[in-house]
Every structure is written in C-alpha cells, then in structure tokens.
Coordinates of C-alpha atoms in Angstrom, one line a residue:
Chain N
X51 CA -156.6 57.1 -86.3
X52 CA -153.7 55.4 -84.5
X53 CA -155.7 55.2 -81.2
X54 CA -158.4 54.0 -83.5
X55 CA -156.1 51.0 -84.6
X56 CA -154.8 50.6 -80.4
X57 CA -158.1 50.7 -79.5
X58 CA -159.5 47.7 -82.2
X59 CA -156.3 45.7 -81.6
X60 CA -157.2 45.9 -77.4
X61 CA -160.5 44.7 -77.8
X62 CA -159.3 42.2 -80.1
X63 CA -156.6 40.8 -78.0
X64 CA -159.5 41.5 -74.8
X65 CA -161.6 38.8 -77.1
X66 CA -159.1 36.7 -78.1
X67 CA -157.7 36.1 -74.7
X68 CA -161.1 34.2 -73.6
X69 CA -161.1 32.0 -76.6
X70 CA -157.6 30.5 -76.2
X71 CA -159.1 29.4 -72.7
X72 CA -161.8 27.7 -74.1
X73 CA -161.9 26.0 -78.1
X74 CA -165.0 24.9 -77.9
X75 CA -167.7 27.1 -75.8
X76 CA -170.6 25.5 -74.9
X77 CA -172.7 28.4 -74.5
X78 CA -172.7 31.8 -75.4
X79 CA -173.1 35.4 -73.3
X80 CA -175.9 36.4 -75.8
X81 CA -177.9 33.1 -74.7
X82 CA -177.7 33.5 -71.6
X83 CA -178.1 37.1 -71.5
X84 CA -181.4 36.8 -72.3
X85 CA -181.9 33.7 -69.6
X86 CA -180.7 35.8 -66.6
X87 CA -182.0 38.6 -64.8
X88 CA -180.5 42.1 -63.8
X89 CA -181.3 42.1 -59.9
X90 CA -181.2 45.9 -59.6
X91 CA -183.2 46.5 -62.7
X92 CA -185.5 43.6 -62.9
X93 CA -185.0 43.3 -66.7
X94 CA -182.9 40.6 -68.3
X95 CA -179.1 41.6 -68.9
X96 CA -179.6 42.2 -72.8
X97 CA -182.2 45.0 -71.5
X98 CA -179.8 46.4 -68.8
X99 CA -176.5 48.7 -68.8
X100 CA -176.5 49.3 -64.7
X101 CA -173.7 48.1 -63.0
X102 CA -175.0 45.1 -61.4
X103 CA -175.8 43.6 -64.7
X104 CA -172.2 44.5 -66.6
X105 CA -170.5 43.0 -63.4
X106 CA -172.4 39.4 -63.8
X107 CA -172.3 39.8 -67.9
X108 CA -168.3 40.0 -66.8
X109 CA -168.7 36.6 -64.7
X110 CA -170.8 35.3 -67.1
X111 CA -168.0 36.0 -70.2
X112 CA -165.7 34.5 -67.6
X113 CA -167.4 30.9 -67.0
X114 CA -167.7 30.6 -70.8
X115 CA -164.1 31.0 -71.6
X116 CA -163.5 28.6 -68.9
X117 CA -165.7 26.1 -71.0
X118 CA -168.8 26.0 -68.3
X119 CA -172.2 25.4 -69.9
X120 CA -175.2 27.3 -69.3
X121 CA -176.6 24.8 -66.5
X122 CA -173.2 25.0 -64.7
X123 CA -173.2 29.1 -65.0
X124 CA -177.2 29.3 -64.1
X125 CA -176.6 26.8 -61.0
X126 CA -174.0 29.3 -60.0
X127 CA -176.2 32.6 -60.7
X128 CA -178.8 31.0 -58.4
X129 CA -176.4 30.1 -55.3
X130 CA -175.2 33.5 -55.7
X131 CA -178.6 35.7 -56.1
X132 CA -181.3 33.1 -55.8
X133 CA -183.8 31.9 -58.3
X134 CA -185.2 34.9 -58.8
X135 CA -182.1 35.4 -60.7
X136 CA -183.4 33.7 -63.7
X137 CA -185.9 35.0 -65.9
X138 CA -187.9 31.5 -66.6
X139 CA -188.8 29.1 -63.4
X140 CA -187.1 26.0 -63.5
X141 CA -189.6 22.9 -64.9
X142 CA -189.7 21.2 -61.6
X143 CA -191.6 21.5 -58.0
X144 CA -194.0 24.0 -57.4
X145 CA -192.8 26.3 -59.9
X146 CA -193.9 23.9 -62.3
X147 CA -197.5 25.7 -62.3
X148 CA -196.0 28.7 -63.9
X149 CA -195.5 27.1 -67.0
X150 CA -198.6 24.5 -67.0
X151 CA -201.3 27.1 -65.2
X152 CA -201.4 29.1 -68.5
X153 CA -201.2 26.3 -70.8
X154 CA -204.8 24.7 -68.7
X155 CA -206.1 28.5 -69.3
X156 CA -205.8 28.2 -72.6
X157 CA -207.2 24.6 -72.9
X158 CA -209.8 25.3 -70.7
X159 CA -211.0 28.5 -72.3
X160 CA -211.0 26.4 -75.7
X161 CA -212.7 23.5 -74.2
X162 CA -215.2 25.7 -72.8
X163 CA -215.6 27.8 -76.3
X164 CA -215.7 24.4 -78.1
X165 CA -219.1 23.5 -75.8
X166 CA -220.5 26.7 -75.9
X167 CA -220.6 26.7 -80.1
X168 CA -221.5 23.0 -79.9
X169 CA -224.5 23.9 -77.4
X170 CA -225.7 26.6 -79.8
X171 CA -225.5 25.0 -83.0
X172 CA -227.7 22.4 -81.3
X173 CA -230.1 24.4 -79.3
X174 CA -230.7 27.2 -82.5
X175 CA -234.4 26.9 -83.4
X176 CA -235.0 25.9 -87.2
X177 CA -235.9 28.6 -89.5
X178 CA -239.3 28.9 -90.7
X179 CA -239.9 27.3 -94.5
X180 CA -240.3 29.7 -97.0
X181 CA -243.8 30.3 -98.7
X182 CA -244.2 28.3 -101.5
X183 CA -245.1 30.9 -104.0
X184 CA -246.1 28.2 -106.8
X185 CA -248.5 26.1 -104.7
X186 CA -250.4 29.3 -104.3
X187 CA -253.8 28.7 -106.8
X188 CA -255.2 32.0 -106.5
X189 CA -252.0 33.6 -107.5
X190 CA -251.6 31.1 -110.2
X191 CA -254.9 31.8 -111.7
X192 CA -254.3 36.0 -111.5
X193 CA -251.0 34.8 -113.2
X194 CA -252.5 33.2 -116.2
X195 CA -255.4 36.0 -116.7
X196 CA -252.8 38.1 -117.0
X197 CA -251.1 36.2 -120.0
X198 CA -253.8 35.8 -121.4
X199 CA -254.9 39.1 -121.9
X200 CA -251.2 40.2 -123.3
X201 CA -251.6 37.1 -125.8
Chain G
X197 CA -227.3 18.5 -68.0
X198 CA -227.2 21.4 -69.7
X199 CA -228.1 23.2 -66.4
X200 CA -224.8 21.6 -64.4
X201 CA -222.5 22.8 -67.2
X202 CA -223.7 26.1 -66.9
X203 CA -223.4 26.0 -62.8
X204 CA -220.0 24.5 -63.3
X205 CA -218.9 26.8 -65.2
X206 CA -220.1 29.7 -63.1
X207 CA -218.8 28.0 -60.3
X208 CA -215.3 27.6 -62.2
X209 CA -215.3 31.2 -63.1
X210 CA -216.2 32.8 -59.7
X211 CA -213.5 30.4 -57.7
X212 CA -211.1 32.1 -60.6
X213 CA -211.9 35.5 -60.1
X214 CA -211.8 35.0 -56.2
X215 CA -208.4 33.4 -56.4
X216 CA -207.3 36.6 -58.3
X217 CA -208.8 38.4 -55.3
X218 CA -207.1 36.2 -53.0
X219 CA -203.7 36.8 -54.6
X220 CA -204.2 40.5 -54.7
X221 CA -205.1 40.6 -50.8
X222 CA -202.2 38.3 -50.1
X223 CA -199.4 40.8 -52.3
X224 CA -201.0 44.0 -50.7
X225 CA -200.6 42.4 -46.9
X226 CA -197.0 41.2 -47.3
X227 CA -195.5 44.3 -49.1
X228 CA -192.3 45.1 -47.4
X229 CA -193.0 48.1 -45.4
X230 CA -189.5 49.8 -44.6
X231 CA -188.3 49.6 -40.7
X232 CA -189.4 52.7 -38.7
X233 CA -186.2 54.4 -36.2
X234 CA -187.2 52.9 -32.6
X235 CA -188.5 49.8 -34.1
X236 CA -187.0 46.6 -34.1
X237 CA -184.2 45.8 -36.9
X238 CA -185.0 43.4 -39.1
X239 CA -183.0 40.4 -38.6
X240 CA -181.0 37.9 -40.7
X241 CA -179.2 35.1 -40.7
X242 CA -176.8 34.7 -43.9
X243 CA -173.9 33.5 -45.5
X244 CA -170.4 35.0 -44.6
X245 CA -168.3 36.5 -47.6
X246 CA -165.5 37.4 -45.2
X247 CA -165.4 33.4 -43.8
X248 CA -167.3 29.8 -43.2
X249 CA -170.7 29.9 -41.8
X250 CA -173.4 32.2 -40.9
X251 CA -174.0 35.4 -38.9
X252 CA -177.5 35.9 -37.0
X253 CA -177.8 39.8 -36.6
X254 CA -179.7 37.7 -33.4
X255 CA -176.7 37.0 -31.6
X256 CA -175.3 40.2 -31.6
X257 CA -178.1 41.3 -29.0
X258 CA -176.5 43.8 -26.3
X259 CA -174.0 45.1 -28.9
X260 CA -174.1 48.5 -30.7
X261 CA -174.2 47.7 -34.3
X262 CA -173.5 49.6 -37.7
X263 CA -174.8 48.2 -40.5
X264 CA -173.4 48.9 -44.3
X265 CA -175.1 47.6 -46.8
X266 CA -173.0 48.1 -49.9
X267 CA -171.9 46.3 -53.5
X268 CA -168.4 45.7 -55.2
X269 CA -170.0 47.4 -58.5
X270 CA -171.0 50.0 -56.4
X271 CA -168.6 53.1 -57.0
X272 CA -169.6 55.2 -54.4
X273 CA -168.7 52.0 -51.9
X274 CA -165.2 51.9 -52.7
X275 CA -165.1 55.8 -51.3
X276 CA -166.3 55.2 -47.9
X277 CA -164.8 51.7 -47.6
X278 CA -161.6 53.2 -45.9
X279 CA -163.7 55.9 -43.8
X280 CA -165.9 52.5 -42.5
X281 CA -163.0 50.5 -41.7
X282 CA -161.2 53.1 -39.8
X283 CA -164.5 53.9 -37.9
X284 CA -164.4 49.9 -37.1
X285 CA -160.8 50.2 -35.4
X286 CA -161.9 53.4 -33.8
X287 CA -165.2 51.8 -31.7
X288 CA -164.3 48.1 -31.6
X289 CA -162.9 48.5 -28.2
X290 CA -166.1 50.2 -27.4
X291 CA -167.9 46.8 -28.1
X292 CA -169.3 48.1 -31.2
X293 CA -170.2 45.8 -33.8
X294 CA -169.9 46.1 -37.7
X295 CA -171.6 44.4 -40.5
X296 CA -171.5 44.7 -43.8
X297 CA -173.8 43.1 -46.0
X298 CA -172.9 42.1 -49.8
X299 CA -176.0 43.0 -51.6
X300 CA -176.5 42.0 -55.2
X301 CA -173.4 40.9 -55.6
X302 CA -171.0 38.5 -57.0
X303 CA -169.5 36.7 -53.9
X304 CA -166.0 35.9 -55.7
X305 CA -165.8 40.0 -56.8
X306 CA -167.1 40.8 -52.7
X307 CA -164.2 39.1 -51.8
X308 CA -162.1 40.8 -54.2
X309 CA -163.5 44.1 -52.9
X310 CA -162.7 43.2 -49.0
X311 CA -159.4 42.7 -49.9
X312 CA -158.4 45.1 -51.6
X313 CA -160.0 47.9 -49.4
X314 CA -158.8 45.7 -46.4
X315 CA -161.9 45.2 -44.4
X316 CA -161.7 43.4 -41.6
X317 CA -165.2 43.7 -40.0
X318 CA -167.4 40.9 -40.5
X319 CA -169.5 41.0 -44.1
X320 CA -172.6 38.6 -45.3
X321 CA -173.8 37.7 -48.3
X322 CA -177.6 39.2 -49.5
X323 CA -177.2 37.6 -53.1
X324 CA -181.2 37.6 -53.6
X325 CA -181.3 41.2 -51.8
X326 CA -184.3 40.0 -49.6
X327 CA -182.7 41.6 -46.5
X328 CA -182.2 44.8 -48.6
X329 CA -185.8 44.7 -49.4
X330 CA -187.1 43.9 -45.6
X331 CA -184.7 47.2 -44.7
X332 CA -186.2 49.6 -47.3
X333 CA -183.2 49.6 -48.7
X334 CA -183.2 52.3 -51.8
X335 CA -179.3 51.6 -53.1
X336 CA -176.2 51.4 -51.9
X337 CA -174.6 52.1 -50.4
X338 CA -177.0 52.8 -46.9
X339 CA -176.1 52.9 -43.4
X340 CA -177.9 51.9 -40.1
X341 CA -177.5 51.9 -36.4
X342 CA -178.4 49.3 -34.4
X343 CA -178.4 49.5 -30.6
X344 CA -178.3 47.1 -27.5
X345 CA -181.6 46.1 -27.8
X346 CA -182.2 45.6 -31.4
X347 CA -183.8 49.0 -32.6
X348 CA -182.8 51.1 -35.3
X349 CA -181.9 54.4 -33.7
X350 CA -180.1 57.6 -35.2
X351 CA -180.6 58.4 -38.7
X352 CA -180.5 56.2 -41.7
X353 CA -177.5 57.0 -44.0
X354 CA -178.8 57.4 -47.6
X355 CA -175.4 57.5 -49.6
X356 CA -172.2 57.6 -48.4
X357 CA -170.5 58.0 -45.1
X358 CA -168.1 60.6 -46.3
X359 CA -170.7 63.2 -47.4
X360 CA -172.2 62.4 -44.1
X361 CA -169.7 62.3 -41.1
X362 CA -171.8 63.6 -38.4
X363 CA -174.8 62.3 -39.2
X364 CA -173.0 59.5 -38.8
X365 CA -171.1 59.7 -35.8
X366 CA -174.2 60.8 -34.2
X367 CA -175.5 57.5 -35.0
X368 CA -173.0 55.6 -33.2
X369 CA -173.3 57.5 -30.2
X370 CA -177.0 56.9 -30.9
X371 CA -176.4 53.1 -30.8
X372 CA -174.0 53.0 -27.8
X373 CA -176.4 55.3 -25.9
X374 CA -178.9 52.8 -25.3

C-alpha cells in the first residue's frame, strides 16, 4: 500500500514537474500523438508501445513543457526523421494532390452519376396508355344486357 | 453528344485504371532489394551526429570499413557499444574505418548515447531510415563490412557484436583482406 502511495506521489511529482515549466501548453501529447508517426511500426504513436515511439512520445512531452506548439514540435520531428514522420501530408507542393486527388474522385464520380441518371430519365421510352376499358362499345353493351336481365 | 460523353468517359476511366497500372509497375521496380555480399555497398551521404557536416561513405574508397547501424532506444546497442569502440582503437592504426549510423532516432538522445558510451568513431544521422532500408536492414542493431573497394564482404551481423565475436572479427579481416 505504501509503495502504492510512493508510486502515485512519483508520477505525480514526474507530471507536475513539466507543468511548472510551462503554465500555459499550447498543445498537447495526445494531439499530437495521433499527428505523428511511429518510424519502426508505421502506426501513429497512440497505436504503438515499441521503443522508437515511447522515445519521441518522451521528446514530444519534453517540447510541450517547454511551451513549443505543435508546428514548432512537427518542424522538428521532420528535420529529425523526415516527412514521412507525419501521418497527414502537409497542404502545400506536390503533396497537395493527396488531399485534393480524392476529393476530384469523389466529385467526379458524382458528376458523372448525376449525368448518367439525368441521361436516363430523359432517354426512358414512355409507357404505353392504358386501355380504355369504358370507350370499349361492345363491352358496354354485354355490360348493360347483363343488368338488364338481373333487373 | 451523347456519343462523346460516353467516349470521354471510357477514355477517363481506362487512363485511370492504366495510371493504377502504372503506379503498381513503378512500386514493384523500385522495391528495395537488400545488398548482396560482393556487391557494391550502398552509399550515403548524411548528416553527422558526432560533429558539423556530412560523411560520403564515397570518400572513404580504399579504406576497410565497419558499419554499425544502431539506435539510442535500442537496448541491445548499449551492450556492444563498448565491444565496438574498443574494436575501433584496436584497427584504427590498421587504417580501418568505422561508422555508425543513428537510425530512427532522436539526434539530441544519439548524442546523449555517444557520450555516455564514449564513442569516438564517426556516427551519421538516418532520421528517415532510407539508408537502413537501401541496406536491408531488419533492426538494430546490424553490422557490415566494407572493403577497399566498396563491396560488402564477410557476413552481415544480425544482432549484436557480442553474441557474435568471430563472426565478426572474421569480417574485418574480410574487409582489410581486399
């Protein structure tokens, strides 16, 4: 029980340690655990225990108590391990097309979907009246026989 | 007009699916294919951990060289860091070359590492572990010998050093054979 208490007061003091560094954190290790990669693994670090990914979880814990945001801390990661480091492309140059490429898939597939119903409602043939059961005379006059004799 | 839709659309749809094709092709022609022993090692030019600049494995052309690819969150690299560094002062005189190479690693905590096994033989940085891939690498940490003319000779050391002494001392004399 008393290691217990040692134990909860260590991590405590571990915790609090960080946070007298830095007031105000402008990011957060769960954030940006989900932005950055695990180089070994090839999973993000939220997804990974292996020892390359607790070592820059460790780095990252450290740029936050020392107040860096996330930009600062990615910019970092990447001189350090490269872009493949993050788990997004950056929204600039050439990897740009990662994020637009899908979005035109998806606006050209609707487009083309849109024509294709729009070319079928137009080209469907018209359906062919229905017989006009009343305008029939010869059923008409059966009809009336037939009442006649019930009367 | 109808008909052009439909050709464009045939047209769009086959230049996608031989795009795909393309991109398939491409990724099955530049997989990595690990260095064979005899063949040329791969080279590189990177970052230094240990200093300022750049060292091209180019350069060291009619040297011997041993290359260590290791990690400071590696455990198995802190055993054979002492073994590596002793090996170092034991064939530097004999013009042999080593290099370790930081893969996957936090360059401040490399530094860290260096010091406090006190390595003194030149180490680069493989942040994006593209020089680890080019070498086959499986983990770390791994081992290689390079000789005077740039091949990979001896035996590739899976593991570490210490659970491999010969195999590793043959590779040396391997390298300073040639």
């Amino acid at each position: 029980m008393i290691a217990k208490v040692f134990a909860v007061a260590a991590a405590a003091l571990a915790l609090a340690g960080p946070a007298s560094a830095c007031a105000h954190p402008k990011t957060s290790l769960s954030y940006l655990e989900g932005q950055i990669m695990c180089p070994t693994c090839h999973t993000t670090l939220d997804m990974s225990e292996a020892p390359a990914a607790q070592q820059i979880k460790a780095q990252i814990a450290k740029r936050i108590s020392e107040c860096w945001t996330a930009k600062r801390i990615e910019d970092e990661l990447v001189g350090n391990f490269g872009q493949g480091i993050l788990a997004a492309p950056p929204h600039k140059g050439f990897d740009l097309l990662a994020w637009w490429l899908p979005l035109g898939g998806v606006l050209g597939g609707a487009l083309l979907l849109a024509v294709g119903v729009w070319r079928w409602s137009r080209t469907r043939e018209p359906e062919p009246p229905e017989p006009d059961e009343e305008s029939d005379p010869e059923t008409e006059r059966r009809l009336d026989e037939l009442l006649a004799r019930l009367d | 007009m109808t008909r052009t839709l439909k050709l464009t659309g045939q047209g769009l749809a086959l230049a996608a699916v031989a795009g795909l094709l393309g991109l398939l092709v491409w990724r099955l022609t530049h997989q990595a294919h690990p260095p064979k022993i005899g063949g040329p090692a791969p080279n590189f030019a990177l970052r230094r951990v240990d200093g300022t600049g750049k060292l091209d494995l180019a350069s060291l052309r009619g040297k011997p060289v041993v290359i260590n690819f290791w990690a400071s969150w590696c455990v198995p690299c802190k055993g054979e860091a002492k073994m590596l560094e002793q090996a170092w002062q034991q064939y530097r005189s004999q013009g042999v070359v080593f290099v370790g190479v930081d893969y996957h690693d936090v360059a401040s905590d490399a530094r860290t590492f260096l010091a406090h096994h006190g390595i003194t033989y030149p180490t680069v940085q493989d942040g994006s572990g593209m020089i680890g891939d080019r070498y086959g690498l499986t983990g770390v940490p791994e081992t290689y010998f390079v000789d005077r003319k740039g091949r990979l000779v001896g035996t590739h050391i899976i593991g570490t050093i210490t659970n491999q002494a010969s195999a590793f001392q043959r590779g040396i004399r391997a390298a300073l054979q040639q």
